[in-house]
PDB file of N, CA and C in Angstrom:
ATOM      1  N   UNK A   1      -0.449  -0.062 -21.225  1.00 75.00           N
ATOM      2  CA  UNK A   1      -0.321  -1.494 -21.266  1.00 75.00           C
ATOM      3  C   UNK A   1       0.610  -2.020 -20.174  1.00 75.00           C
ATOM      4  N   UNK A   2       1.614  -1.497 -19.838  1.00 80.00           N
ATOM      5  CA  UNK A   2       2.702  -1.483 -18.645  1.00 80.00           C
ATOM      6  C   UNK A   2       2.006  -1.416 -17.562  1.00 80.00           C
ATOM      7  N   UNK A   3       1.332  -1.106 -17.435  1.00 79.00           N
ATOM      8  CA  UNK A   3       0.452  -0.714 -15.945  1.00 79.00           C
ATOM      9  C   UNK A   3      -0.397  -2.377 -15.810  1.00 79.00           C
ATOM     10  N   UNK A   4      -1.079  -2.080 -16.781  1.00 81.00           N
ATOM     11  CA  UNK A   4      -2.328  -3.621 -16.732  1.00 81.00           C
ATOM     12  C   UNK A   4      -1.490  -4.566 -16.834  1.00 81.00           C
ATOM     13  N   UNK A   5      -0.349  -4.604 -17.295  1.00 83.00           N
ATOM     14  CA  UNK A   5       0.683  -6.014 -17.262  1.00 83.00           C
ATOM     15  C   UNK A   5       1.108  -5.902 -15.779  1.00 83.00           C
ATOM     16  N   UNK A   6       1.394  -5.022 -15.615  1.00 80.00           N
ATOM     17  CA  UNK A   6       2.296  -4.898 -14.188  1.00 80.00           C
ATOM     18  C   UNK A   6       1.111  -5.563 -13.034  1.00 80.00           C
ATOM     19  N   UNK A   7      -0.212  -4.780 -13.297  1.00 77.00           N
ATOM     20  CA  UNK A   7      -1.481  -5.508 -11.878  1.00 77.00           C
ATOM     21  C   UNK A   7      -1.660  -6.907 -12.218  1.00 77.00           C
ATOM     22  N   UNK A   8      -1.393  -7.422 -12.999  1.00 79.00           N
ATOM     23  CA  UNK A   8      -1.986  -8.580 -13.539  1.00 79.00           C
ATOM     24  C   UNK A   8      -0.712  -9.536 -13.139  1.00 79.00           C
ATOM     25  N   UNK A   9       0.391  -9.333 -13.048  1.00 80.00           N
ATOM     26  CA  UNK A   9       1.722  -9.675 -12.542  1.00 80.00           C
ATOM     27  C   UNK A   9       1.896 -10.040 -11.106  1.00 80.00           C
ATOM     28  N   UNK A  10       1.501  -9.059 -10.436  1.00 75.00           N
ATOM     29  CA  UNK A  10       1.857  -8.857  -8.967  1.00 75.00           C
ATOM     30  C   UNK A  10       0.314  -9.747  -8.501  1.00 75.00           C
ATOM     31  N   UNK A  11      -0.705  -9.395  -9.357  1.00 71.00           N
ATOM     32  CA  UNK A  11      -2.036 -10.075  -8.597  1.00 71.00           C
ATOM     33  C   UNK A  11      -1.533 -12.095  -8.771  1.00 71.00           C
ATOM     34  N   UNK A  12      -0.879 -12.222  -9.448  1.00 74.00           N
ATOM     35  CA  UNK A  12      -0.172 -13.746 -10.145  1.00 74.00           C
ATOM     36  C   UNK A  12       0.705 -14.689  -8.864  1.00 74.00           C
ATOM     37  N   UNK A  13       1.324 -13.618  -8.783  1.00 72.00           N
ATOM     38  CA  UNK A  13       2.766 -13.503  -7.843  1.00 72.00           C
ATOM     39  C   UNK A  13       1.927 -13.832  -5.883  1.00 72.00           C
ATOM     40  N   UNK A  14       0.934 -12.990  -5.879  1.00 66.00           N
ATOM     41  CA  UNK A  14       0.762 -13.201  -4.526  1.00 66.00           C
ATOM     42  C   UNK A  14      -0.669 -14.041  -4.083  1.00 66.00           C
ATOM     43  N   UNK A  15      -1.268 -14.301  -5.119  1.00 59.00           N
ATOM     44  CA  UNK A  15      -2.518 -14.906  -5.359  1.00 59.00           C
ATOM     45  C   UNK A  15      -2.266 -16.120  -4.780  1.00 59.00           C
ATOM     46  N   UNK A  16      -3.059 -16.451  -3.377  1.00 62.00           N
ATOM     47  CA  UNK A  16      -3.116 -18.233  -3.112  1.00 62.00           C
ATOM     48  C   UNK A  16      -4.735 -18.541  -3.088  1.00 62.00           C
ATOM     49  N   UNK A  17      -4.955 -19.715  -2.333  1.00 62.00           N
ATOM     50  CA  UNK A  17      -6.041 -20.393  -2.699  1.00 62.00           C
ATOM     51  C   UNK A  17      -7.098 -19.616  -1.347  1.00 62.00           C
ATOM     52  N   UNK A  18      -6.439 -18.866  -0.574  1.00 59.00           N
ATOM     53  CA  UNK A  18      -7.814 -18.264  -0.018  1.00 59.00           C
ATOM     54  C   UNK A  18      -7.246 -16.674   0.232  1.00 59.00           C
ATOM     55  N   UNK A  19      -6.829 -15.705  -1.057  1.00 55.00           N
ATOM     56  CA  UNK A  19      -7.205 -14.743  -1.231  1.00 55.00           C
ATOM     57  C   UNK A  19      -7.522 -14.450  -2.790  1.00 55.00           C
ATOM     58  N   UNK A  20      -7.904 -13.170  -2.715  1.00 55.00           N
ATOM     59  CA  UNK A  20      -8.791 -12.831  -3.734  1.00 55.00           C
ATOM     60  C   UNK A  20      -7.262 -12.987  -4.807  1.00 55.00           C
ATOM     61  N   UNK A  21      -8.606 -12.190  -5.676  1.00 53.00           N
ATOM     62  CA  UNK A  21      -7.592 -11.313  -6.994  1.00 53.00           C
ATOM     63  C   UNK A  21      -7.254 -10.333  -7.414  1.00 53.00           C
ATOM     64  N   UNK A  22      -7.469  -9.362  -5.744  1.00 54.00           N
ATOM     65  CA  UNK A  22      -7.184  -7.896  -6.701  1.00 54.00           C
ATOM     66  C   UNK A  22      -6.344  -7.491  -5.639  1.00 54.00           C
ATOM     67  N   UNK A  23      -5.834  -6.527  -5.428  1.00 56.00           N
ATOM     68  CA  UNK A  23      -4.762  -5.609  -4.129  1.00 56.00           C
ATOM     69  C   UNK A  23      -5.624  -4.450  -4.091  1.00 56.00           C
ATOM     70  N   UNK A  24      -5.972  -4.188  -2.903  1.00 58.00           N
ATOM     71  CA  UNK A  24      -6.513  -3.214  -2.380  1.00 58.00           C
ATOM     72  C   UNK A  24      -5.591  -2.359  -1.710  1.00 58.00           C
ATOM     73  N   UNK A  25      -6.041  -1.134  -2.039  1.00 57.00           N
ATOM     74  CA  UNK A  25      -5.381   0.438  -1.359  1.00 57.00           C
ATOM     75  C   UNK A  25      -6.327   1.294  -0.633  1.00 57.00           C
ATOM     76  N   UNK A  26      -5.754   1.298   0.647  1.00 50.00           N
ATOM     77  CA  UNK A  26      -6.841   2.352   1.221  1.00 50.00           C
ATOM     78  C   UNK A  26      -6.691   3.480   0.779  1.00 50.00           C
ATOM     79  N   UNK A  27      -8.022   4.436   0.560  1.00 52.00           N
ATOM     80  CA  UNK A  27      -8.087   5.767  -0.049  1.00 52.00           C
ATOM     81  C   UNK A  27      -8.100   6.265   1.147  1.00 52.00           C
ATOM     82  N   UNK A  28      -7.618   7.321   1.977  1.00 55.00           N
ATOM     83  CA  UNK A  28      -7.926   8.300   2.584  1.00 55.00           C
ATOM     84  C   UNK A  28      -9.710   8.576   2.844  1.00 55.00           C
ATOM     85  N   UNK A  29     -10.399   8.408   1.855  1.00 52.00           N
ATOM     86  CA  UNK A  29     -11.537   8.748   1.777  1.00 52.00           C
ATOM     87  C   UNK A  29     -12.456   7.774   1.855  1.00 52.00           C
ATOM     88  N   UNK A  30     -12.029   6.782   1.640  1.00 48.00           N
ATOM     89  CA  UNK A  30     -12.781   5.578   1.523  1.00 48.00           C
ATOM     90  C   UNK A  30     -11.728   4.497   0.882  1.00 48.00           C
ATOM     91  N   UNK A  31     -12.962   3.481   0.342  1.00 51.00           N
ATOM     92  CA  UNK A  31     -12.441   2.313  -0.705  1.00 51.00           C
ATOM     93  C   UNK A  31     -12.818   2.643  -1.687  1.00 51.00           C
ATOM     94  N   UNK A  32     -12.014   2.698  -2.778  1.00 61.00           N
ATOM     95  CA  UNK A  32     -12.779   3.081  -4.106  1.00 61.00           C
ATOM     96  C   UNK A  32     -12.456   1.296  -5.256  1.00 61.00           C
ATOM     97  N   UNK A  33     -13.197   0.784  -5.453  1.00 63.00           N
ATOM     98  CA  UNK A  33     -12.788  -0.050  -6.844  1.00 63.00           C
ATOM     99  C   UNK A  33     -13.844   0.518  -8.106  1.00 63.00           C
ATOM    100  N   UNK A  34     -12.292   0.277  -8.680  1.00 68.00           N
ATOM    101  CA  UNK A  34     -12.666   0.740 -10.267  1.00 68.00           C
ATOM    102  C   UNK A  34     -12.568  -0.738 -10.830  1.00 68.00           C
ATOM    103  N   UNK A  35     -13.238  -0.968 -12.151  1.00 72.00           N
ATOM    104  CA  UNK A  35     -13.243  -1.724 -12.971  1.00 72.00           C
ATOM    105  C   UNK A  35     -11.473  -1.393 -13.855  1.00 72.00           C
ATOM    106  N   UNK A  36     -11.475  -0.752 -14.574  1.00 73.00           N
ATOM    107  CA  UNK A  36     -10.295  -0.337 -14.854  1.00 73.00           C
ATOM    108  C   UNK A  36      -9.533   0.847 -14.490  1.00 73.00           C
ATOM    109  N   UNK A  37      -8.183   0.836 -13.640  1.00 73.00           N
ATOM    110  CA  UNK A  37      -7.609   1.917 -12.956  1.00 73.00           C
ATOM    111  C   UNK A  37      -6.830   2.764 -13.720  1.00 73.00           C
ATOM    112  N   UNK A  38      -6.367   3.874 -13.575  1.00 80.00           N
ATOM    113  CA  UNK A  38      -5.064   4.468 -14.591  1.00 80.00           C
ATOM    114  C   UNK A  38      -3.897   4.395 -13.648  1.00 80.00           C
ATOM    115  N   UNK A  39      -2.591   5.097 -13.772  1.00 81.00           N
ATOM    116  CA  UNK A  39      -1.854   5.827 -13.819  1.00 81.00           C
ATOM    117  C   UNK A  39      -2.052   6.489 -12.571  1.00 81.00           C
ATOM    118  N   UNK A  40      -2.465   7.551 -12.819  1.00 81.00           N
ATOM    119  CA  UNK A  40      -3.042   8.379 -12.479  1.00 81.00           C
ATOM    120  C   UNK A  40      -3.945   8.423 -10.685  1.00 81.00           C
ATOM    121  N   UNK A  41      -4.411   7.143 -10.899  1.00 80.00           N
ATOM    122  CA  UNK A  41      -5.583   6.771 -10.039  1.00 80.00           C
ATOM    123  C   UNK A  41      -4.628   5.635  -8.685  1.00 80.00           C
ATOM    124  N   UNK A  42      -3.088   5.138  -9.564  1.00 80.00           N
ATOM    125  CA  UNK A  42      -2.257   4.481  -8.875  1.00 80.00           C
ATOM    126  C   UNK A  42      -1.577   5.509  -8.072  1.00 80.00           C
ATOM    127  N   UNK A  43      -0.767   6.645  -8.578  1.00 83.00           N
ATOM    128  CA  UNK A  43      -0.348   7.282  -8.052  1.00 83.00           C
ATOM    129  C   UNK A  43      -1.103   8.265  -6.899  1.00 83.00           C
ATOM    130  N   UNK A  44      -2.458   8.844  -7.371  1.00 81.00           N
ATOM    131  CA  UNK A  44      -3.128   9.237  -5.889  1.00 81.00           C
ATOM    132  C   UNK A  44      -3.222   8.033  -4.328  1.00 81.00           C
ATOM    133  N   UNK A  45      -3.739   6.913  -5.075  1.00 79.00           N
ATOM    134  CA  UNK A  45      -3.497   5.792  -3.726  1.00 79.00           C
ATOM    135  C   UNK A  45      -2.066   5.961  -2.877  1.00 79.00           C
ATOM    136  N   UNK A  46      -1.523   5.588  -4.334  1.00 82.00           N
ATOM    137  CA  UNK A  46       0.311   5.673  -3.221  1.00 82.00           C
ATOM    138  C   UNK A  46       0.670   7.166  -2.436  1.00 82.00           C
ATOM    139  N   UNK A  47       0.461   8.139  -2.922  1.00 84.00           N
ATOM    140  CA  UNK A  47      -0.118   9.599  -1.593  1.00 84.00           C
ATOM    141  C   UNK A  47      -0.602   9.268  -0.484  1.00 84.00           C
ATOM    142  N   UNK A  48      -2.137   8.967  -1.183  1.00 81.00           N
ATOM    143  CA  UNK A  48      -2.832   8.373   0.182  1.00 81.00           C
ATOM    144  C   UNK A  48      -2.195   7.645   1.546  1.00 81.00           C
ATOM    145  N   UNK A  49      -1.367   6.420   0.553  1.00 81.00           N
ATOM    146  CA  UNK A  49      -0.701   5.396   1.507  1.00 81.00           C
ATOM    147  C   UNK A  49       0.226   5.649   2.312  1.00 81.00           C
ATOM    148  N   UNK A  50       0.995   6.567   1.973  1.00 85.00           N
ATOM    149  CA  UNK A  50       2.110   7.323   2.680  1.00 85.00           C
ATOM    150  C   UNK A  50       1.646   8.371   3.299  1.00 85.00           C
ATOM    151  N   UNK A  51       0.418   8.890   3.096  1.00 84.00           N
ATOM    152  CA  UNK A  51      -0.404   9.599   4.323  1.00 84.00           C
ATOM    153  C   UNK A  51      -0.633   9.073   5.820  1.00 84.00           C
ATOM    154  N   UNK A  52      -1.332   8.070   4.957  1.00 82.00           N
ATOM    155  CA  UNK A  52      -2.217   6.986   5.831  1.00 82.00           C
ATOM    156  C   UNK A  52      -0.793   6.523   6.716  1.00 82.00           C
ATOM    157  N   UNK A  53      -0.238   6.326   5.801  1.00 83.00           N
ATOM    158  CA  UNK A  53       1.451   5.882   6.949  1.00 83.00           C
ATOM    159  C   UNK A  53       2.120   6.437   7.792  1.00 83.00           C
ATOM    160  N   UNK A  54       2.131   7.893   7.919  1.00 85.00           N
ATOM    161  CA  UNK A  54       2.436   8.911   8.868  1.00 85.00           C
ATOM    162  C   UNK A  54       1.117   9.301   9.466  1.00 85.00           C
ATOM    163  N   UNK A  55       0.119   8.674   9.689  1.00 84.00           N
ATOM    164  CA  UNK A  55      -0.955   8.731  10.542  1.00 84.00           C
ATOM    165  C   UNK A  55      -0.825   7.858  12.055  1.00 84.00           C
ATOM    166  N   UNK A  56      -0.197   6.723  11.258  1.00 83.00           N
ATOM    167  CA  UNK A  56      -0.294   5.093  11.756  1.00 83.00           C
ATOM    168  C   UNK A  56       0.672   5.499  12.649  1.00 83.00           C
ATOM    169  N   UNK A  57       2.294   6.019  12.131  1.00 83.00           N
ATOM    170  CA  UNK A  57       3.155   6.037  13.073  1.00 83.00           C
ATOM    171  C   UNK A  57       2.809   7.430  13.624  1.00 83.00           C
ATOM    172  N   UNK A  58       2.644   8.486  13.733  1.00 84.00           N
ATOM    173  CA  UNK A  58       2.426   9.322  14.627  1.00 84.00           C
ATOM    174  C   UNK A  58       1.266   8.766  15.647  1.00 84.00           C
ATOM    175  N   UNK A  59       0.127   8.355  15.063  1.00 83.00           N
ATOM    176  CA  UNK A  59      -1.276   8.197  16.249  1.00 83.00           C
ATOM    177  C   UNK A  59      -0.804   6.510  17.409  1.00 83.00           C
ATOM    178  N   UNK A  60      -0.863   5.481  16.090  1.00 84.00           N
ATOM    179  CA  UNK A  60      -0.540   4.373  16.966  1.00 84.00           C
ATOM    180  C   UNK A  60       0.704   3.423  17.533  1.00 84.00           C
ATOM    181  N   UNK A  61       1.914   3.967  16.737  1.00 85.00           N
ATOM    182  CA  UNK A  61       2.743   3.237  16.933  1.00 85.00           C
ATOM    183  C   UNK A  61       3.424   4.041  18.318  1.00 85.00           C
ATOM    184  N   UNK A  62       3.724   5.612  18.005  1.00 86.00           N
ATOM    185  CA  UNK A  62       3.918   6.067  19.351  1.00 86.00           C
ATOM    186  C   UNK A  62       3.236   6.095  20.514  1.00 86.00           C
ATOM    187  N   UNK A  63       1.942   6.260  20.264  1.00 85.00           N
ATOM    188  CA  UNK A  63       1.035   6.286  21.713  1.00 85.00           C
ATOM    189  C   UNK A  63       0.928   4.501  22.152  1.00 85.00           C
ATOM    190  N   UNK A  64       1.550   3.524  21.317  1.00 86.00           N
ATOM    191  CA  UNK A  64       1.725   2.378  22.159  1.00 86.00           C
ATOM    192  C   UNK A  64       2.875   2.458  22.757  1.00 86.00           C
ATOM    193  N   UNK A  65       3.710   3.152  21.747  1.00 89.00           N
ATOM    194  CA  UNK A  65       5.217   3.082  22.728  1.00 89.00           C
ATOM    195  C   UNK A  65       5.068   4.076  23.813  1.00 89.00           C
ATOM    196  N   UNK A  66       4.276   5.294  24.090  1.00 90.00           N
ATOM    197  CA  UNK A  66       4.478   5.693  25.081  1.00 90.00           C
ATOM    198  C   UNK A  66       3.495   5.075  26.573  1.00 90.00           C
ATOM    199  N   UNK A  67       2.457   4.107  25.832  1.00 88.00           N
ATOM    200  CA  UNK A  67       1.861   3.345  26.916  1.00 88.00           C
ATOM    201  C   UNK A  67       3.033   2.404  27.621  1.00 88.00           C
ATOM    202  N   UNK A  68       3.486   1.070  26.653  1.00 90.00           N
ATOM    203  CA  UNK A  68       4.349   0.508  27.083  1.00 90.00           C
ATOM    204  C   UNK A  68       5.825   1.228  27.928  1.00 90.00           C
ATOM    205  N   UNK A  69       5.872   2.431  27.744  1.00 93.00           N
ATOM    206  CA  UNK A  69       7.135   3.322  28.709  1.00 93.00           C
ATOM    207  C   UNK A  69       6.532   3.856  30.250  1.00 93.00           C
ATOM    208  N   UNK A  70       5.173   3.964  29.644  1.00 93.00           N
ATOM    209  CA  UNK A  70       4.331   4.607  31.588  1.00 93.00           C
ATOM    210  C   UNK A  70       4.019   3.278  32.064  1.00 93.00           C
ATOM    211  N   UNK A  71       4.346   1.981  31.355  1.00 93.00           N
ATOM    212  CA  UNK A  71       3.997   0.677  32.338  1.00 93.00           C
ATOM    213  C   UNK A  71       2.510  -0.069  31.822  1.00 93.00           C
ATOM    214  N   UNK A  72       1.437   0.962  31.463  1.00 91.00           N
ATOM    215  CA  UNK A  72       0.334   0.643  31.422  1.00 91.00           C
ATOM    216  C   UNK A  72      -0.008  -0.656  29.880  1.00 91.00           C
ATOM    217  N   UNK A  73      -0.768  -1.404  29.929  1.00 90.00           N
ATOM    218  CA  UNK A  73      -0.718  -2.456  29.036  1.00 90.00           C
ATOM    219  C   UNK A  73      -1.151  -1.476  27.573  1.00 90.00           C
ATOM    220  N   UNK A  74      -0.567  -2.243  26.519  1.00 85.00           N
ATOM    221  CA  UNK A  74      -1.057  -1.481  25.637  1.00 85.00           C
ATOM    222  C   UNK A  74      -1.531  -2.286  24.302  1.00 85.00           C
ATOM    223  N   UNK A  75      -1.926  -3.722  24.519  1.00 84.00           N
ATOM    224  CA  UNK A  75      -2.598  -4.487  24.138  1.00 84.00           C
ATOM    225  C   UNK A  75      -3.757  -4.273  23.529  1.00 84.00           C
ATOM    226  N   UNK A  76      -4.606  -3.441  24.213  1.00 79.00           N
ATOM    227  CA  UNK A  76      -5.642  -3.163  23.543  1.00 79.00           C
ATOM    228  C   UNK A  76      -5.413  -1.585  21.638  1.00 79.00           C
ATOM    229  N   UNK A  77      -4.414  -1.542  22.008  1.00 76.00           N
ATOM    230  CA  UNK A  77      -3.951  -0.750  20.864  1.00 76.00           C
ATOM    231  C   UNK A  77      -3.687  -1.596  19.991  1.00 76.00           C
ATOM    232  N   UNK A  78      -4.670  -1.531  18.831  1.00 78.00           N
ATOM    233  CA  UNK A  78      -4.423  -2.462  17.651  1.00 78.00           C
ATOM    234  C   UNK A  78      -4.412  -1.742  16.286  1.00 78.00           C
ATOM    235  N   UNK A  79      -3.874  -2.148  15.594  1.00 77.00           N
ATOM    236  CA  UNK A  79      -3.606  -1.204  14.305  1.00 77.00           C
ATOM    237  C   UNK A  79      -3.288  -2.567  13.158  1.00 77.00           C
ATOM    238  N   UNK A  80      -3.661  -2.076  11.751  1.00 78.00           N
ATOM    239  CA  UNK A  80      -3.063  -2.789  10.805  1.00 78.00           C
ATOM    240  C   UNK A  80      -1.876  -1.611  10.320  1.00 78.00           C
ATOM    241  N   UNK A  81      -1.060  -2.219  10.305  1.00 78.00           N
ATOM    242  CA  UNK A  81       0.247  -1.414   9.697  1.00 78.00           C
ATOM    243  C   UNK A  81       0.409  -1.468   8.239  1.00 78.00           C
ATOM    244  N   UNK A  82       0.009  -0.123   7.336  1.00 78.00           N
ATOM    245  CA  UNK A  82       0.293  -0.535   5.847  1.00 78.00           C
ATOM    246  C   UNK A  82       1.673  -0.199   5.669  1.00 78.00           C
ATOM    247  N   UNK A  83       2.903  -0.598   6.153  1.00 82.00           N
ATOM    248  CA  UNK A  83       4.629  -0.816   5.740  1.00 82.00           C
ATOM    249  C   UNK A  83       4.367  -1.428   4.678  1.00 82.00           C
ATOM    250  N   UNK A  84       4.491  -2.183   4.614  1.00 84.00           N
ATOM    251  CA  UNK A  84       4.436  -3.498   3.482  1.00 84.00           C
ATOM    252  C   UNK A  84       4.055  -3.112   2.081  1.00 84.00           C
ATOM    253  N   UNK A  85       2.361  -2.825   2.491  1.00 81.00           N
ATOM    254  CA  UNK A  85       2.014  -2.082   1.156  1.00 81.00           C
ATOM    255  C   UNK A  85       2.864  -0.826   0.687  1.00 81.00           C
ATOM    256  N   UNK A  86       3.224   0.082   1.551  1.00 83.00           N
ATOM    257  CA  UNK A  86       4.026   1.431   0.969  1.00 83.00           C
ATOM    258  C   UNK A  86       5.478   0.676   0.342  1.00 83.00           C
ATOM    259  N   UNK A  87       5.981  -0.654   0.925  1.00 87.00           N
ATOM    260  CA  UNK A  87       7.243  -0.963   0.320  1.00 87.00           C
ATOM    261  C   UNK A  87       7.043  -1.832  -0.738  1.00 87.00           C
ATOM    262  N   UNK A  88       6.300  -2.322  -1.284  1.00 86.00           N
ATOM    263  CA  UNK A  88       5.740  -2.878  -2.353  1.00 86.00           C
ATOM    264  C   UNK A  88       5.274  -1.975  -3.305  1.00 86.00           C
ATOM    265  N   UNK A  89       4.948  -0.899  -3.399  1.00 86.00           N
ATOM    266  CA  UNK A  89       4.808   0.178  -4.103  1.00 86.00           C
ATOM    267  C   UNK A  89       5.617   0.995  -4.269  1.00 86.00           C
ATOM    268  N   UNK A  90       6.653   1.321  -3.981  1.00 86.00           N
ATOM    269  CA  UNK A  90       7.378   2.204  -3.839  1.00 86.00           C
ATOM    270  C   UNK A  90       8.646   2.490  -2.801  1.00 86.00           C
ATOM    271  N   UNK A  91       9.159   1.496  -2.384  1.00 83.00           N
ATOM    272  CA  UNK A  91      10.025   1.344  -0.996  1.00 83.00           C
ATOM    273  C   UNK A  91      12.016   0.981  -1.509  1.00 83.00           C
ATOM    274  N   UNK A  92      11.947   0.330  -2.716  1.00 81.00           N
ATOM    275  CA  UNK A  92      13.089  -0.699  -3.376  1.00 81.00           C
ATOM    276  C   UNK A  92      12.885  -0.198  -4.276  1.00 81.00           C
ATOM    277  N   UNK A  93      14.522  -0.496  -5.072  1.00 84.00           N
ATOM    278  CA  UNK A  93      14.699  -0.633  -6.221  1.00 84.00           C
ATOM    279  C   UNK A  93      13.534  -1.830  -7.382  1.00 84.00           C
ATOM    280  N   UNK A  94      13.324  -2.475  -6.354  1.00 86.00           N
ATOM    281  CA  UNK A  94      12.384  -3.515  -7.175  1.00 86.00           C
ATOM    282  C   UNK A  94      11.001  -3.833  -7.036  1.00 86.00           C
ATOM    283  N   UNK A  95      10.442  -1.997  -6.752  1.00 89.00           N
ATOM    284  CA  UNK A  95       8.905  -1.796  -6.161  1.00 89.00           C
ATOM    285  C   UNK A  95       8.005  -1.806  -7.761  1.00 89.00           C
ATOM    286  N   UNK A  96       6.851  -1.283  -7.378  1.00 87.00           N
ATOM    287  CA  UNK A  96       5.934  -1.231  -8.448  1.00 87.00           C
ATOM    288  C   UNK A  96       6.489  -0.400  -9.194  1.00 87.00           C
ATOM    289  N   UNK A  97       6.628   0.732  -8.418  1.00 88.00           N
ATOM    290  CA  UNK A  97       7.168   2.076  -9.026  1.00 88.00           C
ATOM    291  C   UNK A  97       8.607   2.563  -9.515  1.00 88.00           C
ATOM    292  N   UNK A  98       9.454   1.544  -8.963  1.00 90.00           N
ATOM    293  CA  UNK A  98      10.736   1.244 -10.008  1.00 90.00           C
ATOM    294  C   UNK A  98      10.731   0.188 -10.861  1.00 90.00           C
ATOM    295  N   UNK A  99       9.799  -0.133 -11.046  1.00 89.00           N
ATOM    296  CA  UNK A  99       9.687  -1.401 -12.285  1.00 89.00           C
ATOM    297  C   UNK A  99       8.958  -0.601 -13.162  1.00 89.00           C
ATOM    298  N   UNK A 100       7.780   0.272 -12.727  1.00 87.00           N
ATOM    299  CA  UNK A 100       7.488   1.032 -13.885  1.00 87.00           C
ATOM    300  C   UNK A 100       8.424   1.922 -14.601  1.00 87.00           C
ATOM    301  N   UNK A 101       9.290   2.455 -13.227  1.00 88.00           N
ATOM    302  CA  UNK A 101      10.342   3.587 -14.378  1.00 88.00           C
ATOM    303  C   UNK A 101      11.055   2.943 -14.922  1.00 88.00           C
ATOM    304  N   UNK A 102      11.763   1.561 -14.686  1.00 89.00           N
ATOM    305  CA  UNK A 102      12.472   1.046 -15.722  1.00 89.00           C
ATOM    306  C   UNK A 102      11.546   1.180 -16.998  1.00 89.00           C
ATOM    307  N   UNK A 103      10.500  -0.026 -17.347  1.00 87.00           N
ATOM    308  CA  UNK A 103      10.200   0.101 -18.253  1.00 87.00           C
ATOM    309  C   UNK A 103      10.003   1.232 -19.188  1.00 87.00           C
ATOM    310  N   UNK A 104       9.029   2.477 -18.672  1.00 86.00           N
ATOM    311  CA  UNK A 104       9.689   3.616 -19.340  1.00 86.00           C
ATOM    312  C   UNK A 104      10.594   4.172 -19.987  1.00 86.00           C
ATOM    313  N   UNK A 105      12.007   4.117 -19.132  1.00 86.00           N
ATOM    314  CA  UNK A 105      13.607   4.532 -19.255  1.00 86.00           C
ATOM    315  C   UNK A 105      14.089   3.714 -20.898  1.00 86.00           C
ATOM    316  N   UNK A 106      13.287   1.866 -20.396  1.00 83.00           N
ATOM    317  CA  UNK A 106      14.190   1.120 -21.860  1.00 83.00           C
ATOM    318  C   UNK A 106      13.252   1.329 -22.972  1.00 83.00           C
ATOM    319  N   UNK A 107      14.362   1.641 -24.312  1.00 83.00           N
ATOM    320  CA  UNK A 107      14.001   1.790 -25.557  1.00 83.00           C
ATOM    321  C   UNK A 107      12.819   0.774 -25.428  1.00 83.00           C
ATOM    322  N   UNK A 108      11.651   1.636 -26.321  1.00 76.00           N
ATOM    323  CA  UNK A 108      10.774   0.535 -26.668  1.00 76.00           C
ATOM    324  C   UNK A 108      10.080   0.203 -25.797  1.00 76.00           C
ATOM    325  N   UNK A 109      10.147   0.294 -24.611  1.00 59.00           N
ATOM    326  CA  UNK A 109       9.471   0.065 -23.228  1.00 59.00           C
ATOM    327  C   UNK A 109       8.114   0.209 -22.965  1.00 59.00           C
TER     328      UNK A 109
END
């Protein structure tokens, strides 16, 4: 129940008038949507994401910085950076994933 309160929270929180209603996670493998997610199915994404995140900075963030150091333009190097998403999940004391362990931790939780 902590979990479906928690997506239903954050989808509340960032929801405006021209995006959707759900938060998407890239899978490594693809896109997967489920109708209903677990646990389980949160925590493989957030792997993924922190995969996918040491992809981003090893492949594109350095090979722009080493374009921009030989001079050559490096403009055409474009990337979406998932930071954001990995710190929203898991980055703070006040991520997905420390709001879930609180709840856990308090009696009754």
């Amino acid at each position: 129940h902590t979990f479906n309160w928690l997506v239903r929270a954050i989808n509340r929180t960032i929801v405006t008038d021209r995006m959707a209603t759900w938060i998407g996670v890239l899978d490594i493998f693809g896109f997967e949507f489920f109708a209903v997610n677990s646990l389980e199915q949160l925590l493989i994404n957030v792997a993924n994401e922190r995969l996918h995140q040491g992809f981003i900075q090893t492949i594109f963030v350095a090979e722009k910085k080493t374009y921009e150091e030989e001079g050559l333009d490096a403009s055409a190097v474009q990337f979406e950076d998932n930071a954001a998403v990995v710190a929203l999940i898991c980055a703070s004391k006040k991520s997905v994933l420390a709001c879930l362990e609180s709840t856990c931790m308090t009696p009754g939780g």
